[in-house]
Amino acid sequence: MSILQKISLGYFVALMIAASLNYIPGLTDDQGLAFGIFALDLFDDALHVASALWALSAGLIGHRASRIFLVIFGALYLGDGVFGFFTGYGYLDMGIFTNPSAGMSFTLPRVFANLPHVALGGFALWAGLRWGQA
């Protein structure tokens, strides 16, 4: 099993954890915010699960499939996090199309809400490009 396959399987676990945040008692507050910072809805959960299943499939299929997953997912997820800093919303959940821009901000809640996308997306893209050749 290649390093990219192992990374893809790690993304499967991370994305399934992200999809489960709303369903773990004590992680959401009275307003439905996970960790008191951001709200995840059914559409967000579905995107996380679909991405997790893509990661699992890629990891089990092979090195090339894992590279494709990491590069495409990484670019999309990284971009979504960057948009979150600039507008307050991402494009993967169509938030930039359904909400007016909240403007650029680096407040703590905005950083905590977008940093996972930037970090996970950036690492996935880097790993797929760095270790992409078999």
Tab-separated table of N, CA and C in Angstrom:
chain	number	residue	atom	x	y	z
A	1	MET	N	0.858	-1.183	0.000
A	1	MET	CA	0.000	0.000	0.000
A	1	MET	C	0.892	1.231	0.000
A	2	SER	N	0.637	2.149	-0.936
A	2	SER	CA	1.465	3.345	-1.069
A	2	SER	C	1.105	4.371	0.012
A	3	ILE	N	1.999	5.351	0.152
A	3	ILE	CA	1.754	6.421	1.119
A	3	ILE	C	0.482	7.194	0.769
A	4	LEU	N	0.217	7.380	-0.532
A	4	LEU	CA	-0.987	8.107	-0.923
A	4	LEU	C	-2.256	7.332	-0.582
A	5	GLN	N	-2.198	6.024	-0.679
A	5	GLN	CA	-3.357	5.214	-0.286
A	5	GLN	C	-3.600	5.342	1.212
A	6	LYS	N	-2.539	5.330	1.982
A	6	LYS	CA	-2.679	5.472	3.434
A	6	LYS	C	-3.237	6.853	3.791
A	7	ILE	N	-2.753	7.884	3.094
A	7	ILE	CA	-3.265	9.233	3.341
A	7	ILE	C	-4.743	9.307	2.983
A	8	SER	N	-5.134	8.708	1.850
A	8	SER	CA	-6.545	8.704	1.446
A	8	SER	C	-7.408	8.031	2.502
A	9	LEU	N	-6.931	6.932	3.059
A	9	LEU	CA	-7.684	6.245	4.110
A	9	LEU	C	-7.772	7.112	5.367
A	10	GLY	N	-6.726	7.889	5.638
A	10	GLY	CA	-6.764	8.838	6.749
A	10	GLY	C	-7.818	9.921	6.517
A	11	TYR	N	-7.948	10.350	5.273
A	11	TYR	CA	-8.976	11.337	4.938
A	11	TYR	C	-10.371	10.738	5.086
A	12	PHE	N	-10.513	9.465	4.786
A	12	PHE	CA	-11.796	8.806	5.023
A	12	PHE	C	-12.193	8.952	6.493
A	13	VAL	N	-11.273	8.656	7.388
A	13	VAL	CA	-11.547	8.745	8.826
A	13	VAL	C	-11.849	10.192	9.230
A	14	ALA	N	-11.007	11.134	8.784
A	14	ALA	CA	-11.197	12.542	9.162
A	14	ALA	C	-12.535	13.084	8.666
A	15	LEU	N	-12.908	12.736	7.445
A	15	LEU	CA	-14.161	13.243	6.887
A	15	LEU	C	-15.379	12.598	7.545
A	16	MET	N	-15.267	11.354	7.936
A	16	MET	CA	-16.374	10.720	8.657
A	16	MET	C	-16.540	11.338	10.045
A	17	ILE	N	-15.434	11.710	10.668
A	17	ILE	CA	-15.515	12.405	11.951
A	17	ILE	C	-16.201	13.757	11.751
A	18	ALA	N	-15.824	14.486	10.697
A	18	ALA	CA	-16.456	15.778	10.413
A	18	ALA	C	-17.955	15.607	10.187
A	19	ALA	N	-18.338	14.547	9.484
A	19	ALA	CA	-19.763	14.309	9.211
A	19	ALA	C	-20.533	13.945	10.476
A	20	SER	N	-19.849	13.438	11.482
A	20	SER	CA	-20.530	12.989	12.698
A	20	SER	C	-20.617	14.050	13.790
A	21	LEU	N	-19.998	15.215	13.583
A	21	LEU	CA	-19.931	16.225	14.650
A	21	LEU	C	-21.287	16.635	15.197
A	22	ASN	N	-22.289	16.760	14.327
A	22	ASN	CA	-23.623	17.174	14.789
A	22	ASN	C	-24.319	16.106	15.622
A	23	TYR	N	-23.837	14.904	15.591
A	23	TYR	CA	-24.549	13.781	16.201
A	23	TYR	C	-23.859	13.257	17.456
A	24	ILE	N	-22.801	13.917	17.888
A	24	ILE	CA	-22.102	13.538	19.115
A	24	ILE	C	-22.571	14.486	20.219
A	25	PRO	N	-23.243	13.962	21.237
A	25	PRO	CA	-23.761	14.823	22.308
A	25	PRO	C	-22.653	15.656	22.952
A	26	GLY	N	-22.965	16.918	23.188
A	26	GLY	CA	-22.030	17.816	23.858
A	26	GLY	C	-21.146	18.628	22.927
A	27	LEU	N	-21.099	18.281	21.628
A	27	LEU	CA	-20.247	19.033	20.714
A	27	LEU	C	-20.956	20.233	20.088
A	28	THR	N	-22.281	20.254	20.178
A	28	THR	CA	-23.025	21.397	19.654
A	28	THR	C	-23.676	22.152	20.808
A	29	ASP	N	-23.791	23.463	20.614
A	29	ASP	CA	-24.411	24.279	21.653
A	29	ASP	C	-25.916	24.404	21.401
A	30	ASP	N	-26.581	25.256	22.181
A	30	ASP	CA	-28.031	25.432	22.069
A	30	ASP	C	-28.463	25.980	20.712
A	31	GLN	N	-27.562	26.673	20.028
A	31	GLN	CA	-27.873	27.246	18.722
A	31	GLN	C	-27.510	26.295	17.579
A	32	GLY	N	-27.044	25.096	17.912
A	32	GLY	CA	-26.677	24.115	16.890
A	32	GLY	C	-25.299	24.317	16.299
A	33	LEU	N	-24.459	25.111	16.952
A	33	LEU	CA	-23.113	25.358	16.451
A	33	LEU	C	-22.148	24.323	17.014
A	34	ALA	N	-21.415	23.666	16.138
A	34	ALA	CA	-20.406	22.699	16.572
A	34	ALA	C	-19.265	23.468	17.243
A	35	PHE	N	-18.917	23.058	18.448
A	35	PHE	CA	-17.885	23.722	19.251
A	35	PHE	C	-18.201	25.202	19.469
A	36	GLY	N	-19.461	25.606	19.255
A	36	GLY	CA	-19.858	26.991	19.398
A	36	GLY	C	-19.323	27.900	18.303
A	37	ILE	N	-18.847	27.316	17.179
A	37	ILE	CA	-18.186	28.101	16.144
A	37	ILE	C	-18.928	28.087	14.811
A	38	PHE	N	-19.316	26.910	14.334
A	38	PHE	CA	-19.910	26.804	13.007
A	38	PHE	C	-21.054	25.806	13.018
A	39	ALA	N	-21.958	25.992	12.080
A	39	ALA	CA	-23.103	25.093	11.959
A	39	ALA	C	-22.902	24.173	10.764
A	40	LEU	N	-23.196	22.916	10.950
A	40	LEU	CA	-23.179	21.941	9.863
A	40	LEU	C	-24.612	21.476	9.659
A	41	ASP	N	-25.051	21.483	8.416
A	41	ASP	CA	-26.405	21.013	8.140
A	41	ASP	C	-26.341	19.673	7.410
A	42	LEU	N	-27.493	19.152	7.057
A	42	LEU	CA	-27.562	17.855	6.395
A	42	LEU	C	-26.790	17.854	5.082
A	43	PHE	N	-26.822	18.965	4.351
A	43	PHE	CA	-26.084	19.068	3.088
A	43	PHE	C	-24.582	18.989	3.342
A	44	ASP	N	-24.088	19.689	4.367
A	44	ASP	CA	-22.668	19.619	4.729
A	44	ASP	C	-22.280	18.196	5.105
A	45	ASP	N	-23.137	17.558	5.905
A	45	ASP	CA	-22.862	16.178	6.310
A	45	ASP	C	-22.806	15.253	5.097
A	46	ALA	N	-23.724	15.442	4.153
A	46	ALA	CA	-23.741	14.617	2.945
A	46	ALA	C	-22.471	14.829	2.117
A	47	LEU	N	-22.004	16.077	2.024
A	47	LEU	CA	-20.760	16.352	1.306
A	47	LEU	C	-19.574	15.679	1.988
A	48	HIS	N	-19.538	15.726	3.310
A	48	HIS	CA	-18.446	15.073	4.035
A	48	HIS	C	-18.483	13.558	3.834
A	49	VAL	N	-19.672	12.976	3.898
A	49	VAL	CA	-19.785	11.520	3.714
A	49	VAL	C	-19.425	11.127	2.285
A	50	ALA	N	-19.906	11.876	1.299
A	50	ALA	CA	-19.571	11.561	-0.101
A	50	ALA	C	-18.064	11.667	-0.326
A	51	SER	N	-17.441	12.699	0.238
A	51	SER	CA	-15.992	12.854	0.115
A	51	SER	C	-15.262	11.729	0.839
A	52	ALA	N	-15.780	11.335	1.990
A	52	ALA	CA	-15.171	10.229	2.738
A	52	ALA	C	-15.240	8.928	1.938
A	53	LEU	N	-16.376	8.675	1.317
A	53	LEU	CA	-16.507	7.454	0.509
A	53	LEU	C	-15.601	7.498	-0.713
A	54	TRP	N	-15.415	8.686	-1.295
A	54	TRP	CA	-14.474	8.861	-2.392
A	54	TRP	C	-13.052	8.561	-1.905
A	55	ALA	N	-12.697	9.073	-0.739
A	55	ALA	CA	-11.369	8.821	-0.172
A	55	ALA	C	-11.157	7.333	0.099
A	56	LEU	N	-12.166	6.679	0.671
A	56	LEU	CA	-12.072	5.251	0.952
A	56	LEU	C	-11.893	4.458	-0.340
A	57	SER	N	-12.707	4.763	-1.326
A	57	SER	CA	-12.610	4.064	-2.609
A	57	SER	C	-11.230	4.247	-3.224
A	58	ALA	N	-10.758	5.483	-3.239
A	58	ALA	CA	-9.443	5.767	-3.818
A	58	ALA	C	-8.346	5.016	-3.078
A	59	GLY	N	-8.412	5.021	-1.756
A	59	GLY	CA	-7.401	4.342	-0.959
A	59	GLY	C	-7.378	2.840	-1.201
A	60	LEU	N	-8.543	2.264	-1.426
A	60	LEU	CA	-8.611	0.817	-1.662
A	60	LEU	C	-8.278	0.449	-3.104
A	61	ILE	N	-8.556	1.341	-4.045
A	61	ILE	CA	-8.299	1.032	-5.456
A	61	ILE	C	-6.813	1.056	-5.772
A	62	GLY	N	-6.117	2.100	-5.337
A	62	GLY	CA	-4.689	2.110	-5.623
A	62	GLY	C	-4.057	3.485	-5.571
A	63	HIS	N	-2.780	3.499	-5.913
A	63	HIS	CA	-1.955	4.709	-5.845
A	63	HIS	C	-2.485	5.801	-6.771
A	64	ARG	N	-2.752	5.465	-8.016
A	64	ARG	CA	-3.213	6.460	-8.992
A	64	ARG	C	-4.558	7.065	-8.582
A	65	ALA	N	-5.481	6.220	-8.147
A	65	ALA	CA	-6.788	6.714	-7.698
A	65	ALA	C	-6.627	7.619	-6.483
A	66	SER	N	-5.720	7.276	-5.597
A	66	SER	CA	-5.473	8.102	-4.414
A	66	SER	C	-4.879	9.447	-4.810
A	67	ARG	N	-3.962	9.438	-5.767
A	67	ARG	CA	-3.378	10.699	-6.239
A	67	ARG	C	-4.464	11.593	-6.828
A	68	ILE	N	-5.315	11.027	-7.668
A	68	ILE	CA	-6.397	11.805	-8.272
A	68	ILE	C	-7.305	12.387	-7.191
A	69	PHE	N	-7.676	11.555	-6.223
A	69	PHE	CA	-8.515	12.043	-5.120
A	69	PHE	C	-7.833	13.192	-4.397
A	70	LEU	N	-6.587	13.005	-3.993
A	70	LEU	CA	-5.904	14.004	-3.179
A	70	LEU	C	-5.719	15.324	-3.924
A	71	VAL	N	-5.395	15.271	-5.196
A	71	VAL	CA	-5.189	16.503	-5.957
A	71	VAL	C	-6.513	17.238	-6.164
A	72	ILE	N	-7.535	16.532	-6.617
A	72	ILE	CA	-8.818	17.198	-6.880
A	72	ILE	C	-9.484	17.642	-5.576
A	73	PHE	N	-9.588	16.726	-4.625
A	73	PHE	CA	-10.196	17.068	-3.341
A	73	PHE	C	-9.408	18.193	-2.677
A	74	GLY	N	-8.086	18.087	-2.686
A	74	GLY	CA	-7.249	19.089	-2.042
A	74	GLY	C	-7.461	20.469	-2.622
A	75	ALA	N	-7.484	20.568	-3.953
A	75	ALA	CA	-7.684	21.871	-4.593
A	75	ALA	C	-9.061	22.437	-4.251
A	76	LEU	N	-10.083	21.600	-4.314
A	76	LEU	CA	-11.438	22.067	-4.010
A	76	LEU	C	-11.584	22.486	-2.550
A	77	TYR	N	-11.073	21.672	-1.648
A	77	TYR	CA	-11.221	21.934	-0.216
A	77	TYR	C	-10.398	23.146	0.215
A	78	LEU	N	-9.178	23.259	-0.320
A	78	LEU	CA	-8.334	24.418	-0.028
A	78	LEU	C	-9.012	25.697	-0.512
A	79	GLY	N	-9.519	25.672	-1.733
A	79	GLY	CA	-10.220	26.840	-2.265
A	79	GLY	C	-11.432	27.213	-1.449
A	80	ASP	N	-12.159	26.203	-0.983
A	80	ASP	CA	-13.339	26.453	-0.159
A	80	ASP	C	-12.955	27.170	1.132
A	81	GLY	N	-11.856	26.764	1.741
A	81	GLY	CA	-11.387	27.418	2.963
A	81	GLY	C	-10.932	28.844	2.721
A	82	VAL	N	-10.260	29.076	1.611
A	82	VAL	CA	-9.818	30.432	1.269
A	82	VAL	C	-11.029	31.332	1.034
A	83	PHE	N	-12.026	30.834	0.300
A	83	PHE	CA	-13.256	31.611	0.104
A	83	PHE	C	-13.906	31.926	1.443
A	84	GLY	N	-13.834	30.999	2.384
A	84	GLY	CA	-14.410	31.222	3.702
A	84	GLY	C	-13.788	32.402	4.417
A	85	PHE	N	-12.481	32.573	4.273
A	85	PHE	CA	-11.818	33.730	4.886
A	85	PHE	C	-12.244	35.027	4.210
A	86	PHE	N	-12.408	34.999	2.900
A	86	PHE	CA	-12.717	36.220	2.156
A	86	PHE	C	-14.189	36.603	2.187
A	87	THR	N	-15.078	35.607	2.261
A	87	THR	CA	-16.507	35.917	2.154
A	87	THR	C	-17.338	35.464	3.352
A	88	GLY	N	-16.795	34.580	4.164
A	88	GLY	CA	-17.564	34.022	5.272
A	88	GLY	C	-18.288	32.742	4.885
A	89	TYR	N	-18.244	32.400	3.593
A	89	TYR	CA	-18.940	31.211	3.090
A	89	TYR	C	-18.063	30.501	2.073
A	90	GLY	N	-18.306	29.208	1.927
A	90	GLY	CA	-17.590	28.436	0.924
A	90	GLY	C	-18.440	28.206	-0.302
A	91	TYR	N	-17.836	27.585	-1.294
A	91	TYR	CA	-18.588	27.267	-2.513
A	91	TYR	C	-19.032	25.824	-2.569
A	92	LEU	N	-18.406	24.945	-1.804
A	92	LEU	CA	-18.788	23.527	-1.874
A	92	LEU	C	-20.215	23.298	-1.393
A	93	ASP	N	-20.653	24.084	-0.423
A	93	ASP	CA	-22.036	23.971	0.057
A	93	ASP	C	-22.942	25.035	-0.554
A	94	MET	N	-22.438	25.711	-1.587
A	94	MET	CA	-23.161	26.754	-2.320
A	94	MET	C	-23.413	28.006	-1.485
A	95	GLY	N	-22.732	28.135	-0.350
A	95	GLY	CA	-22.939	29.271	0.541
A	95	GLY	C	-22.634	30.611	-0.094
A	96	ILE	N	-21.623	30.666	-0.972
A	96	ILE	CA	-21.307	31.953	-1.596
A	96	ILE	C	-22.376	32.376	-2.596
A	97	PHE	N	-23.197	31.406	-3.023
A	97	PHE	CA	-24.252	31.721	-3.986
A	97	PHE	C	-25.586	32.047	-3.313
A	98	THR	N	-25.739	31.629	-2.060
A	98	THR	CA	-27.021	31.811	-1.369
A	98	THR	C	-26.983	32.845	-0.252
A	99	ASN	N	-25.795	33.368	0.059
A	99	ASN	CA	-25.642	34.338	1.140
A	99	ASN	C	-24.850	35.547	0.649
A	100	PRO	N	-25.169	36.738	1.149
A	100	PRO	CA	-24.334	37.891	0.814
A	100	PRO	C	-22.984	37.751	1.505
A	101	SER	N	-21.954	38.300	0.908
A	101	SER	CA	-20.616	38.222	1.481
A	101	SER	C	-20.578	38.880	2.850
A	102	ALA	N	-19.917	38.236	3.779
A	102	ALA	CA	-19.729	38.803	5.110
A	102	ALA	C	-18.410	39.563	5.188
A	103	GLY	N	-17.693	39.642	4.067
A	103	GLY	CA	-16.424	40.356	4.021
A	103	GLY	C	-15.278	39.528	4.577
A	104	MET	N	-14.074	39.976	4.282
A	104	MET	CA	-12.895	39.260	4.749
A	104	MET	C	-12.735	39.467	6.250
A	105	SER	N	-12.341	38.387	6.924
A	105	SER	CA	-12.160	38.465	8.366
A	105	SER	C	-11.218	37.356	8.822
A	106	PHE	N	-10.409	37.693	9.801
A	106	PHE	CA	-9.536	36.694	10.408
A	106	PHE	C	-9.822	36.597	11.912
A	107	THR	N	-11.100	36.775	12.272
A	107	THR	CA	-11.496	36.608	13.659
A	107	THR	C	-11.329	35.149	14.052
A	108	LEU	N	-11.258	34.903	15.332
A	108	LEU	CA	-11.037	33.542	15.813
A	108	LEU	C	-12.106	32.554	15.314
A	109	PRO	N	-13.400	32.895	15.389
A	109	PRO	CA	-14.390	31.947	14.872
A	109	PRO	C	-14.212	31.656	13.378
A	110	ARG	N	-13.889	32.677	12.595
A	110	ARG	CA	-13.698	32.473	11.151
A	110	ARG	C	-12.463	31.605	10.904
A	111	VAL	N	-11.409	31.834	11.667
A	111	VAL	CA	-10.193	31.015	11.524
A	111	VAL	C	-10.501	29.563	11.877
A	112	PHE	N	-11.174	29.333	12.998
A	112	PHE	CA	-11.491	27.960	13.407
A	112	PHE	C	-12.434	27.274	12.420
A	113	ALA	N	-13.312	28.034	11.794
A	113	ALA	CA	-14.249	27.449	10.842
A	113	ALA	C	-13.572	27.094	9.520
A	114	ASN	N	-12.556	27.856	9.115
A	114	ASN	CA	-11.944	27.656	7.799
A	114	ASN	C	-10.589	26.979	7.817
A	115	LEU	N	-9.902	27.029	8.936
A	115	LEU	CA	-8.573	26.425	9.007
A	115	LEU	C	-8.572	24.923	8.685
A	116	PRO	N	-9.565	24.148	9.135
A	116	PRO	CA	-9.559	22.733	8.756
A	116	PRO	C	-9.611	22.535	7.237
A	117	HIS	N	-10.381	23.358	6.541
A	117	HIS	CA	-10.454	23.243	5.080
A	117	HIS	C	-9.116	23.603	4.444
A	118	VAL	N	-8.509	24.695	4.916
A	118	VAL	CA	-7.234	25.126	4.360
A	118	VAL	C	-6.147	24.090	4.648
A	119	ALA	N	-6.086	23.611	5.880
A	119	ALA	CA	-5.045	22.660	6.258
A	119	ALA	C	-5.231	21.299	5.568
A	120	LEU	N	-6.432	20.747	5.646
A	120	LEU	CA	-6.674	19.441	5.019
A	120	LEU	C	-6.575	19.526	3.503
A	121	GLY	N	-7.126	20.587	2.924
A	121	GLY	CA	-7.045	20.752	1.485
A	121	GLY	C	-5.620	20.983	1.018
A	122	GLY	N	-4.913	21.838	1.726
A	122	GLY	CA	-3.521	22.118	1.367
A	122	GLY	C	-2.638	20.895	1.476
A	123	PHE	N	-2.791	20.131	2.543
A	123	PHE	CA	-1.973	18.926	2.700
A	123	PHE	C	-2.313	17.893	1.633
A	124	ALA	N	-3.600	17.702	1.354
A	124	ALA	CA	-4.002	16.730	0.336
A	124	ALA	C	-3.411	17.106	-1.018
A	125	LEU	N	-3.523	18.364	-1.389
A	125	LEU	CA	-2.988	18.824	-2.670
A	125	LEU	C	-1.474	18.651	-2.710
A	126	TRP	N	-0.807	19.055	-1.648
A	126	TRP	CA	0.646	18.916	-1.583
A	126	TRP	C	1.060	17.447	-1.677
A	127	ALA	N	0.424	16.583	-0.909
A	127	ALA	CA	0.784	15.164	-0.916
A	127	ALA	C	0.545	14.532	-2.288
A	128	GLY	N	-0.590	14.859	-2.899
A	128	GLY	CA	-0.882	14.298	-4.212
A	128	GLY	C	0.114	14.723	-5.261
A	129	LEU	N	0.573	15.967	-5.184
A	129	LEU	CA	1.566	16.453	-6.139
A	129	LEU	C	2.975	15.986	-5.783
A	130	ARG	N	3.277	15.940	-4.504
A	130	ARG	CA	4.624	15.576	-4.033
A	130	ARG	C	4.919	14.093	-4.252
A	131	TRP	N	3.988	13.230	-3.878
A	131	TRP	CA	4.211	11.791	-3.951
A	131	TRP	C	3.393	11.136	-5.069
A	132	GLY	N	2.999	11.926	-6.032
A	132	GLY	CA	2.117	11.428	-7.089
A	132	GLY	C	2.739	10.425	-8.028
A	133	GLN	N	4.037	10.521	-8.231
A	133	GLN	CA	4.674	9.587	-9.154
A	133	GLN	C	4.941	8.261	-8.451
A	134	ALA	N	4.522	7.195	-9.088
A	134	ALA	CA	4.676	5.852	-8.486
A	134	ALA	C	6.108	5.393	-8.521
